[in-house]
Tab-separated table of C-alpha atoms and ligand atoms in Angstrom:
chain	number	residue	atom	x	y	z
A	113	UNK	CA	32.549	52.389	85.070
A	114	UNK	CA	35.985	53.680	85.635
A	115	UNK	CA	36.625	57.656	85.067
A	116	UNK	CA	38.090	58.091	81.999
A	117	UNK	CA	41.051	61.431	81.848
A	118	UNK	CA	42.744	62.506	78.657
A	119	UNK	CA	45.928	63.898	79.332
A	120	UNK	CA	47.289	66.475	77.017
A	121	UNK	CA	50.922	66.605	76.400
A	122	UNK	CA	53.159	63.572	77.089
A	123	UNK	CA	56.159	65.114	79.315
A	124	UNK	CA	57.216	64.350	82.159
A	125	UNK	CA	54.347	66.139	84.591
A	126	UNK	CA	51.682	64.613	81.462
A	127	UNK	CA	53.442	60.955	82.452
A	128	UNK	CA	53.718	61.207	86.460
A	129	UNK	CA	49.873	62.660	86.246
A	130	UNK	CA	48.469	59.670	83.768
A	131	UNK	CA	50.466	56.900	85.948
A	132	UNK	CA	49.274	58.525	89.244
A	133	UNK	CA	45.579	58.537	88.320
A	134	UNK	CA	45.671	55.436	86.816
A	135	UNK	CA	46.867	54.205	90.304
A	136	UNK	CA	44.163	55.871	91.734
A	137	UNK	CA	41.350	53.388	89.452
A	138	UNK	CA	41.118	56.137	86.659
A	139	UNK	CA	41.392	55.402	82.623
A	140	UNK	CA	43.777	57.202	80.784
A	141	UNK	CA	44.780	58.071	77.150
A	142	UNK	CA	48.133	60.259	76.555
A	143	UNK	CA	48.096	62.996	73.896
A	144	UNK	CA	51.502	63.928	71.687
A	145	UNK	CA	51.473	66.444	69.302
A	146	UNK	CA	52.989	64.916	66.529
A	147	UNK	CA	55.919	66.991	66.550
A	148	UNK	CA	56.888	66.830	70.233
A	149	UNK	CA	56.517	62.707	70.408
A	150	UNK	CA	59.908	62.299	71.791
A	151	UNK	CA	58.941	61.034	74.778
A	152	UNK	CA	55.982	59.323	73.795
A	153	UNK	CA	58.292	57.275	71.379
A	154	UNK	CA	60.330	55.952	74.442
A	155	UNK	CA	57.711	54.712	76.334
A	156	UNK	CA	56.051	53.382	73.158
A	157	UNK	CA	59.041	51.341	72.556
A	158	UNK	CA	59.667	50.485	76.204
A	159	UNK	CA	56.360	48.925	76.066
A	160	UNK	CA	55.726	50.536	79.570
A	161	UNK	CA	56.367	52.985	81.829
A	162	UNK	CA	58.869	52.807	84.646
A	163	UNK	CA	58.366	55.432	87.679
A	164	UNK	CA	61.093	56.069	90.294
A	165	UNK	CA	61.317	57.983	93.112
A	166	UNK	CA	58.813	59.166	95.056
A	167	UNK	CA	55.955	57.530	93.135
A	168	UNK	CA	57.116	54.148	92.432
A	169	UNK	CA	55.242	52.144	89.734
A	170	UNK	CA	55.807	49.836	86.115
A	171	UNK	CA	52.570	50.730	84.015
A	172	UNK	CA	51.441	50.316	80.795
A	173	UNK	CA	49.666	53.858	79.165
A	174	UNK	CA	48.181	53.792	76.510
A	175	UNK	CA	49.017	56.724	73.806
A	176	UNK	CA	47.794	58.869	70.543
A	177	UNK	CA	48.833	62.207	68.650
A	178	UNK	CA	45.350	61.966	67.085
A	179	UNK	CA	43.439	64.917	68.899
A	180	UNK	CA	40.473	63.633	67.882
A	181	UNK	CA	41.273	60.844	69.432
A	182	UNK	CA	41.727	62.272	72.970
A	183	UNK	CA	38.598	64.587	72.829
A	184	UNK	CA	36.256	61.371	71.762
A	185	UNK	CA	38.209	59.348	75.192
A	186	UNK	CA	37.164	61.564	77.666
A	187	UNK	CA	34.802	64.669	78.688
A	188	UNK	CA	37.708	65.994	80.627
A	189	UNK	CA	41.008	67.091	79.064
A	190	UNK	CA	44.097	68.111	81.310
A	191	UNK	CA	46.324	69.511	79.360
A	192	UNK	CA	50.161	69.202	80.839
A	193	UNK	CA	52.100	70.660	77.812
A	194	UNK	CA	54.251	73.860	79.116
A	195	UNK	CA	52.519	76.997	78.515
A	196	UNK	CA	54.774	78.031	75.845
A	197	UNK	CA	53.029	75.130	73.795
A	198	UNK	CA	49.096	75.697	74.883
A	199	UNK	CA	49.049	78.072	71.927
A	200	UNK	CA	49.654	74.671	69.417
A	201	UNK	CA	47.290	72.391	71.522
A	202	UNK	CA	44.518	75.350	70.856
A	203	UNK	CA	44.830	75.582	67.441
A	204	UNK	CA	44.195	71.604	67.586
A	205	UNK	CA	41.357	72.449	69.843
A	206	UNK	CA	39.354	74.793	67.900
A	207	UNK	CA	38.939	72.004	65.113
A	208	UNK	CA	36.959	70.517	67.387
A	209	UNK	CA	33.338	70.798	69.774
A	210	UNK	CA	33.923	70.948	72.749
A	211	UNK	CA	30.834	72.276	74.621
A	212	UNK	CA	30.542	69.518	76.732
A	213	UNK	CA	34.114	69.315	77.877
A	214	UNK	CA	36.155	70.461	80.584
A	215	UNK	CA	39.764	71.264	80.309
A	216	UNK	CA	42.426	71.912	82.710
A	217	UNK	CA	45.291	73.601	82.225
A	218	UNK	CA	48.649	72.346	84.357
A	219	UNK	CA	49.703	75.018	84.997
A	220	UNK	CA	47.460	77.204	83.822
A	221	UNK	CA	49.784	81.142	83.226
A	222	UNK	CA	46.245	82.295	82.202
A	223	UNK	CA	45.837	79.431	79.121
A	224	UNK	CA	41.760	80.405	79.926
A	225	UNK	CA	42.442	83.752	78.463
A	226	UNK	CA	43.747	83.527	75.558
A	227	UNK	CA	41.757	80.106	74.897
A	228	UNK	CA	38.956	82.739	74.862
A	229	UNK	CA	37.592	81.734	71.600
A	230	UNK	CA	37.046	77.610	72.571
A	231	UNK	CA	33.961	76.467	72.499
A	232	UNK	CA	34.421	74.664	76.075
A	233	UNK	CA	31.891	73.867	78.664
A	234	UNK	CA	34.525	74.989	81.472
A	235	UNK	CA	38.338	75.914	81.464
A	236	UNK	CA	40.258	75.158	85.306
A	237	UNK	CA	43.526	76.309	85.555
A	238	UNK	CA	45.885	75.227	88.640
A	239	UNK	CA	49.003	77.456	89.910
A	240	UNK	CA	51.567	74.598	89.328
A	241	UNK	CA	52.362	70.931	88.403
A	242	UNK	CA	51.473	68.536	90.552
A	243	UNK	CA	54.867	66.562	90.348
A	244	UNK	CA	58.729	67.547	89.958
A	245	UNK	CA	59.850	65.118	88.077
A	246	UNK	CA	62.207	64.478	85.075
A	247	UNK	CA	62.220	61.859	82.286
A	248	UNK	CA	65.784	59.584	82.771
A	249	UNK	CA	67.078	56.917	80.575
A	250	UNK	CA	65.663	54.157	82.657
A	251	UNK	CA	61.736	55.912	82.624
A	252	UNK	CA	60.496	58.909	84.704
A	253	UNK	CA	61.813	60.495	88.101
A	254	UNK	CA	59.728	61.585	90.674
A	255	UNK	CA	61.615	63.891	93.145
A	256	UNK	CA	58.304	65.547	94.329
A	257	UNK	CA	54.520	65.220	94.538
A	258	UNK	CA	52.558	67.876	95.913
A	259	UNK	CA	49.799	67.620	98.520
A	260	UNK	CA	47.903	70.340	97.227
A	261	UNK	CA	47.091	72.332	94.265
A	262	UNK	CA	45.652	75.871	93.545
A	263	UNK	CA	42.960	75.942	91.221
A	264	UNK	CA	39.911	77.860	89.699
A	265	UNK	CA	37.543	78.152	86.825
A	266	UNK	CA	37.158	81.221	84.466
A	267	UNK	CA	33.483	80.576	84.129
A	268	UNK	CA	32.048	82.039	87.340
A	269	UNK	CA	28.210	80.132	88.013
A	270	UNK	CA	29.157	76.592	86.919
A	271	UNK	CA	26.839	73.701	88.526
A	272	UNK	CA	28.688	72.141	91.695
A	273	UNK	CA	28.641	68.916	90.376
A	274	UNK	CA	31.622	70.271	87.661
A	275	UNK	CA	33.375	71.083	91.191
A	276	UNK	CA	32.573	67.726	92.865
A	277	UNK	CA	33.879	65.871	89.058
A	278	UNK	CA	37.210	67.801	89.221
A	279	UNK	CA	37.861	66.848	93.085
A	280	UNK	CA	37.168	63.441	92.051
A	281	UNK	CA	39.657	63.177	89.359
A	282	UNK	CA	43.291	64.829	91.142
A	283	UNK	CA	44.313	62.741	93.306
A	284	UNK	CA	45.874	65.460	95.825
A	285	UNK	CA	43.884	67.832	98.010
A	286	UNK	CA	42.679	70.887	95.762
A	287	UNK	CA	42.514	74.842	97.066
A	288	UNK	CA	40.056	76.443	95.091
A	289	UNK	CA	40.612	79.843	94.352
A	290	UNK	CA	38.260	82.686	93.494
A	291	UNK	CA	39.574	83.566	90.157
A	292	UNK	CA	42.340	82.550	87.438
A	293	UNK	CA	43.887	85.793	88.593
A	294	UNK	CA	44.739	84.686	92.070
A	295	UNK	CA	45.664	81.036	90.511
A	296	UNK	CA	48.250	82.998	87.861
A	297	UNK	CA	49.592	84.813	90.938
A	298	UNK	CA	50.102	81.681	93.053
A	299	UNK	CA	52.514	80.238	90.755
A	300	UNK	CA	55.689	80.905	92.460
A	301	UNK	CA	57.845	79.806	89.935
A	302	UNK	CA	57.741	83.363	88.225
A	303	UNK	CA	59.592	84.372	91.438
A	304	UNK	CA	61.619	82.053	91.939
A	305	UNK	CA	62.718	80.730	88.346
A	306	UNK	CA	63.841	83.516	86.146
A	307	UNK	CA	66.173	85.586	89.128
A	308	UNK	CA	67.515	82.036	90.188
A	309	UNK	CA	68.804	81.912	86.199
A	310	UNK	CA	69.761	85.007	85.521
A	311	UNK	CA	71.773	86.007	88.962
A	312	UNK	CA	73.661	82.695	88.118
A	313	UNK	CA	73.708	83.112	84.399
A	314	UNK	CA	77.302	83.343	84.517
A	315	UNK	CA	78.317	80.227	86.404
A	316	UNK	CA	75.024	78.187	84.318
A	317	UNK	CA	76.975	79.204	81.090
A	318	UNK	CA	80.412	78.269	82.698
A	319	UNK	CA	80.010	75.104	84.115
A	320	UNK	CA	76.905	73.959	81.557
A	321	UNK	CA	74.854	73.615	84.725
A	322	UNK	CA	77.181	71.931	86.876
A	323	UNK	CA	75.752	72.759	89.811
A	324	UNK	CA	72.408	72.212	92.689
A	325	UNK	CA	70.557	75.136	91.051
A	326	UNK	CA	68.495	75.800	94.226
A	327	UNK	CA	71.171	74.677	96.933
A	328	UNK	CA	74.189	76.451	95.546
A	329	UNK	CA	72.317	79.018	93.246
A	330	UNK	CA	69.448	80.383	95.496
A	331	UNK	CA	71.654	82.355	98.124
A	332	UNK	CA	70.991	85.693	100.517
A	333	UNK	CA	71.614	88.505	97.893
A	334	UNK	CA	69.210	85.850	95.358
A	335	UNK	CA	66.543	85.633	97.669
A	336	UNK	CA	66.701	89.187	98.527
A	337	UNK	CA	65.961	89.694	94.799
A	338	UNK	CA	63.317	87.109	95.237
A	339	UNK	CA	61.733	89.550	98.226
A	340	UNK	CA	61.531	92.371	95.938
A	341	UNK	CA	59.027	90.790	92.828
A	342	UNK	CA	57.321	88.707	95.567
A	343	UNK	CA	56.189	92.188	97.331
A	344	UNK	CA	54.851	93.322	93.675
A	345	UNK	CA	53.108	90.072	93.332
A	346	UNK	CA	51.580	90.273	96.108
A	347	UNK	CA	50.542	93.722	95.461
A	348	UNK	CA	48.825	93.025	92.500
A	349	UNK	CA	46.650	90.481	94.520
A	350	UNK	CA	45.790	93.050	97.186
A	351	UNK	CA	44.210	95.087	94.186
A	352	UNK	CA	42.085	92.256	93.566
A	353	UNK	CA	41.115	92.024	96.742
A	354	UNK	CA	43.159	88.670	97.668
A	355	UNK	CA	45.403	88.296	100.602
A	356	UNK	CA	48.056	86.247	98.511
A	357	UNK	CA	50.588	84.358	100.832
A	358	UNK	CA	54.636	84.604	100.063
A	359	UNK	CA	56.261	82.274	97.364
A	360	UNK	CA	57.560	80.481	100.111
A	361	UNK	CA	54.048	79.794	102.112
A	362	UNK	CA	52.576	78.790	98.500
A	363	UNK	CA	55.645	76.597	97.913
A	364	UNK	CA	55.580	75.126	102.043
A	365	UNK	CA	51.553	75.019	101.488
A	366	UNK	CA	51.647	72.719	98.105
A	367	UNK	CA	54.530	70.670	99.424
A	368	UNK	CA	53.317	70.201	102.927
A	369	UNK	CA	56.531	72.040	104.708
A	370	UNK	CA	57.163	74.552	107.203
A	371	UNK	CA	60.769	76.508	105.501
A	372	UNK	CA	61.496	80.065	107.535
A	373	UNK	CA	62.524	81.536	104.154
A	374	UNK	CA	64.135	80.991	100.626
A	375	UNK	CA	67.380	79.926	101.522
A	376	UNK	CA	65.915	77.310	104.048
A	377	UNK	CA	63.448	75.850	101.564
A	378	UNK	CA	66.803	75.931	98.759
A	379	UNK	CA	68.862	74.848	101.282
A	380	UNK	CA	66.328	71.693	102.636
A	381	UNK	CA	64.275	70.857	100.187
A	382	UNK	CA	64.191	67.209	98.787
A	383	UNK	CA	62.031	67.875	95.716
A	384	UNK	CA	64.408	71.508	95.343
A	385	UNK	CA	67.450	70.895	96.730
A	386	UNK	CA	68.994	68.351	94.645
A	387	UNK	CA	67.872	69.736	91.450
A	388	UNK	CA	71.075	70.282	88.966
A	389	UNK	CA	70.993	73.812	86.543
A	390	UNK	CA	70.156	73.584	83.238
A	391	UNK	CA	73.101	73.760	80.803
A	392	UNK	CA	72.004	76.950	79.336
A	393	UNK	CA	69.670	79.738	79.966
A	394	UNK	CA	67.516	78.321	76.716
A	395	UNK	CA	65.303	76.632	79.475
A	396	UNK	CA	61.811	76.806	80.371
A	397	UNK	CA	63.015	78.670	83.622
A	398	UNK	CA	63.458	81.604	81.381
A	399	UNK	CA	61.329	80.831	78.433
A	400	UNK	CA	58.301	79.725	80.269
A	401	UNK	CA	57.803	81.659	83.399
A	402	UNK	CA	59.368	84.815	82.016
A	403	UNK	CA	56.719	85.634	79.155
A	404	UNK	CA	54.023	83.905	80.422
A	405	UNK	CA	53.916	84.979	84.037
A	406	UNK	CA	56.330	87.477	84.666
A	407	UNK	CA	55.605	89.704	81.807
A	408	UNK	CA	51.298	88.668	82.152
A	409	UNK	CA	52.171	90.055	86.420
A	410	UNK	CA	53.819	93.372	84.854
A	411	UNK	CA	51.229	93.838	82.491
A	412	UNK	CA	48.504	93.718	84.952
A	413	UNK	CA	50.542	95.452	88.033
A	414	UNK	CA	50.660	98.444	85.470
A	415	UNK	CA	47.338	98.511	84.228
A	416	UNK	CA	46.289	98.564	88.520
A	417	UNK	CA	48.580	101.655	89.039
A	418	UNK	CA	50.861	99.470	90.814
A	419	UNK	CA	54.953	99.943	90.424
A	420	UNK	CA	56.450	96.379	89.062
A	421	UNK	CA	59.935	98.140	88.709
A	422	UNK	CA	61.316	94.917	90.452
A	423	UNK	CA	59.611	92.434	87.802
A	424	UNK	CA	60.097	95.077	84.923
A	425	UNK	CA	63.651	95.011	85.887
A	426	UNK	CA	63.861	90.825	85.464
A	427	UNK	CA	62.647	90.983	82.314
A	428	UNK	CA	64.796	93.777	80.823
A	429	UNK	CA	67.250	91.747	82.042
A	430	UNK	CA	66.489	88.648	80.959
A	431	UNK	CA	65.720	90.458	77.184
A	432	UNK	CA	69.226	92.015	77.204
A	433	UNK	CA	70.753	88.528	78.121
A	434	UNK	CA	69.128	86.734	75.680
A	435	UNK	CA	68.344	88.565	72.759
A	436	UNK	CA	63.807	87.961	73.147
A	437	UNK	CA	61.332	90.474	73.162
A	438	UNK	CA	59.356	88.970	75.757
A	439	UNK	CA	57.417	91.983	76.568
A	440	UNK	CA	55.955	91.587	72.759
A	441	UNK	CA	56.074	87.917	72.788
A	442	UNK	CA	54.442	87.183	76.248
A	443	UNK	CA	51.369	87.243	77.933
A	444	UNK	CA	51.049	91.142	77.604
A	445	UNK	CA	47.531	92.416	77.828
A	446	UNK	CA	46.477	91.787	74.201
A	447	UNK	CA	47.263	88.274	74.117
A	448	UNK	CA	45.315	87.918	77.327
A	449	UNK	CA	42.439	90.093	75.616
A	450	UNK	CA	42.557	92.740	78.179
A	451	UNK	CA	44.263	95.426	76.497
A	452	UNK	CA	40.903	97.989	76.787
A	453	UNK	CA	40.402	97.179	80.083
A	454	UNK	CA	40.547	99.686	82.916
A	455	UNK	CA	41.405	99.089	86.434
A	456	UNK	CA	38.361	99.130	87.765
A	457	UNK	CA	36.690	96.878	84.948
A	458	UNK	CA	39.968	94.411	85.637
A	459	UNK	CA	39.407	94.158	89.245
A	460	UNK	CA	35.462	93.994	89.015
A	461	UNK	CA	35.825	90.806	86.673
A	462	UNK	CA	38.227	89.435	88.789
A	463	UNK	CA	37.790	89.731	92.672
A	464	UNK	CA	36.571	87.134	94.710
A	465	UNK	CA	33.763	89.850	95.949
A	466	UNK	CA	32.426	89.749	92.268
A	467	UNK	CA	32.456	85.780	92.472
A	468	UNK	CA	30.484	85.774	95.638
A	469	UNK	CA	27.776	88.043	93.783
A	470	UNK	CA	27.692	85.814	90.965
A	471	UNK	CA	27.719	82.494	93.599
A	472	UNK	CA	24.852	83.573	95.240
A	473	UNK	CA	23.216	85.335	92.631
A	474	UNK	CA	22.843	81.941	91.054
B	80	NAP	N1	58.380	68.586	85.358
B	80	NAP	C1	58.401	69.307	86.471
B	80	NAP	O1	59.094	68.996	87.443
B	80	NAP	C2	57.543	70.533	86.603
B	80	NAP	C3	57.555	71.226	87.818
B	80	NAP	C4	56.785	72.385	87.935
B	80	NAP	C5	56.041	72.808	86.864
B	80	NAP	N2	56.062	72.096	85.696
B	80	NAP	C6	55.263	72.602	84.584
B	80	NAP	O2	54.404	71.593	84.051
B	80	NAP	C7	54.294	71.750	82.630
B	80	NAP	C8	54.693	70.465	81.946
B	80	NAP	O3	55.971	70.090	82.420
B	80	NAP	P1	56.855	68.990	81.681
B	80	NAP	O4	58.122	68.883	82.451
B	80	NAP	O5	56.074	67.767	81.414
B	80	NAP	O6	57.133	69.785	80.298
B	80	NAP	P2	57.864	69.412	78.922
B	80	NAP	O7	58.454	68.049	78.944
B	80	NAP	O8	58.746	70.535	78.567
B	80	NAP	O9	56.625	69.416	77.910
B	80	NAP	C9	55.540	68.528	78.032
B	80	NAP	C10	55.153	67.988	76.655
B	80	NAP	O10	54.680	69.085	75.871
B	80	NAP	C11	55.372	69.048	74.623
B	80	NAP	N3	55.460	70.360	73.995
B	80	NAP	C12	56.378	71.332	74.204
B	80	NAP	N4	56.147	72.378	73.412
B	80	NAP	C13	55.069	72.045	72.666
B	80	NAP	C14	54.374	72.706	71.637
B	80	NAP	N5	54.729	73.922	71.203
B	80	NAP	N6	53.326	72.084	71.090
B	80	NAP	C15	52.949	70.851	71.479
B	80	NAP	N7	53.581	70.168	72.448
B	80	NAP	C16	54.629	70.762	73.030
B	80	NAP	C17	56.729	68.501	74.979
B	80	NAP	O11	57.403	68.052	73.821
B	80	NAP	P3	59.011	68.186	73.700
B	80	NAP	O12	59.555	67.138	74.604
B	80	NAP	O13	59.266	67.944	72.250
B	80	NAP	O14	59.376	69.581	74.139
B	80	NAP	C18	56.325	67.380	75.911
B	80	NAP	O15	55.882	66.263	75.202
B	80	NAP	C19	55.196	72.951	82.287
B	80	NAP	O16	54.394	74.101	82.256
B	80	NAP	C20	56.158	73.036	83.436
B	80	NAP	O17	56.690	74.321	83.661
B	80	NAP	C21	56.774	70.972	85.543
């Protein structure tokens, strides 16, 4: 019997996943929410779906915005809808039982944290999308797949056989990681997105984005910025115990390259460096990966002693530019129900030392 996937959220990374793994002998069924069907719609009326690019296929998918729908398909959910929107997809969730699935959040920004309440066998997150890609007139772009993706479970003694299921569905080469905490921290996009936006916030606003974003917007002084929040992140992962790689080895190590350094990889990138800017700074560059990873990085550097000046600084920034309170709408401690956590608790729940215990405790 083929493997059967529901994919949540019907974007572009939800399409390029469901077409990919249907290429790869799996059954699919695309989610909607029934407000955010826009793209659903097209390729409902298209009758098909047309992939260009790097992955290269016509294929029929079928989809649903009944929930219910989705969780009776399949035992394993993916969920693809940014993390901005996880928070909608949960309260759909929670109507439901869902002790015998599995759900994996792409990305994840720490989705398993606040989903705290579902009733789920397991929750995986990964660090990023598996595609860059972009939905055009004539069907779905594919500038990038990756060759590997980070990924972990918050439940620490699950049976191997959930391990060998998940390896069997993705259709890339998987890096497990010890905790959510090191996956969260290996999304690079918090480094590279929100300084890329707002050190060219001027020129995005005068030009509506007429211009490579990463080519022409990711120069020295930009990358030197870059430097600065990657040491913190990195930081924070030494607390835990991890010995993170840069935002550039993460980026070279999901992509399969070798760049020397941000302006290289901005510079020679095929999946990066052809990417335009978005007309404005209302973009998931900024609304995404600013609350829910830069602010969830501060809020954890602080709680580990650890200065986040650089990161702080982004987001002050970014707040003063565009008017949010993302330190009280983000990913701060209390939304990730952590906010009574000390240090030491943190790092004890979370270090790949305390998931060895567990491993071969049982
Ligand atoms: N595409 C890429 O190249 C790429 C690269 C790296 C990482 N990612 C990450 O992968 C995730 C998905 O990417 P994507 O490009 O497919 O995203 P997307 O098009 O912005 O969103 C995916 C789907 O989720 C829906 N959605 C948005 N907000 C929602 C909400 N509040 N409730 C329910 N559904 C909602 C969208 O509807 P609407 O169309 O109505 O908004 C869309 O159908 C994001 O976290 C993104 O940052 C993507």
């Amino acid at each position: 019997m083929q493997p059967k996937v529901s994919i949540v959220g019907a974007g572009p990374a939800g399409f390029a996943l469901a077409a990919d793994l249907q290429g790869h002998g799996k059954s699919v069924l695309v989610y909607s929410h029934p407000t955010h069907f826009r793209h659903a719609n097209s390729v409902k009326e298209k009758g098909h779906l047309q992939a260009n690019g790097v992955m290269e296929c016509s294929t029929t998918l079928p989809v649903t915005s009944d929930m219910g729908e989705a969780i009776a398909f399949s035992k394993t959910l993916i969920l693809t809808v940014p993390s901005t929107g996880q928070e909608t997809v949960l309260q759909e969730l929670k109507k439901f039982a869902l002790h015998r699935h599995t759900i994996i959040a792409v990305p994840g920004n720490l989705f398993s944290l606040i989903a705290a309440e579902l009733d789920a066998e397991c929750i995986f997150e990964t660090n990023l999308s598996p595609y860059s890609c972009r939905m055009e007139e004539g069907g779905l772009a594919v500038m990038g797949r990756k060759k590997r993706i980070f990924i972990a479970p918050l439940q620490r003694n699950l049976n191997p056989v959930v391990y060998d299921k998940i390896r069997n569905i993705f259709p890339m080469e998987l890096k497990w990681c010890s905790s959510v905490i090191e996956v969260v921290l290996s999304n690079v996009n918090g480094v590279f997105h929100p300084l890329m936006m707002l050190m060219n916030a001027g020129r995005i606003e005068s030009t509506a984005g007429d211009f490579l974003l990463y080519r022409e917007g990711l120069t020295r002084s930009v990358a030197n910025a870059m430097l600065a929040v990657d040491r913190v992140r990195m930081k924070i992962g030494e607390a835990f115990g991890l010995r993170l790689k840069s935002a550039v080895q993460i980026s070279n190590e999901c992509y399969g390259q070798s760049f020397a350094d941000f302006v290289d990889l901005a510079q020679n990138s095929p999946p990066h460096n052809r990417l335009k800017a978005p007309s404005s700074l209302e973009n998931r560059n900024i609304s995404e990966d600013v609350p829910d990873l830069l602010v969830s990085w501060c809020c954890l550097a602080e709680t580990l002693g650890i200065d986040a000046s650089p990161i702080k600084a982004v987001i002050i920034l970014v707040e003063m530019a565009t008017g949010v309170d993302y330190f009280r709408t983000g990913r701060n401690l209390q939304r990730l129900h952590l906010e009574d956590v000390t240090a030491d608790e943190l790092v004890a729940r979370f270090s790949p030392a305390t998931h060895e215990m567990i491993k071969s405790n049982g």
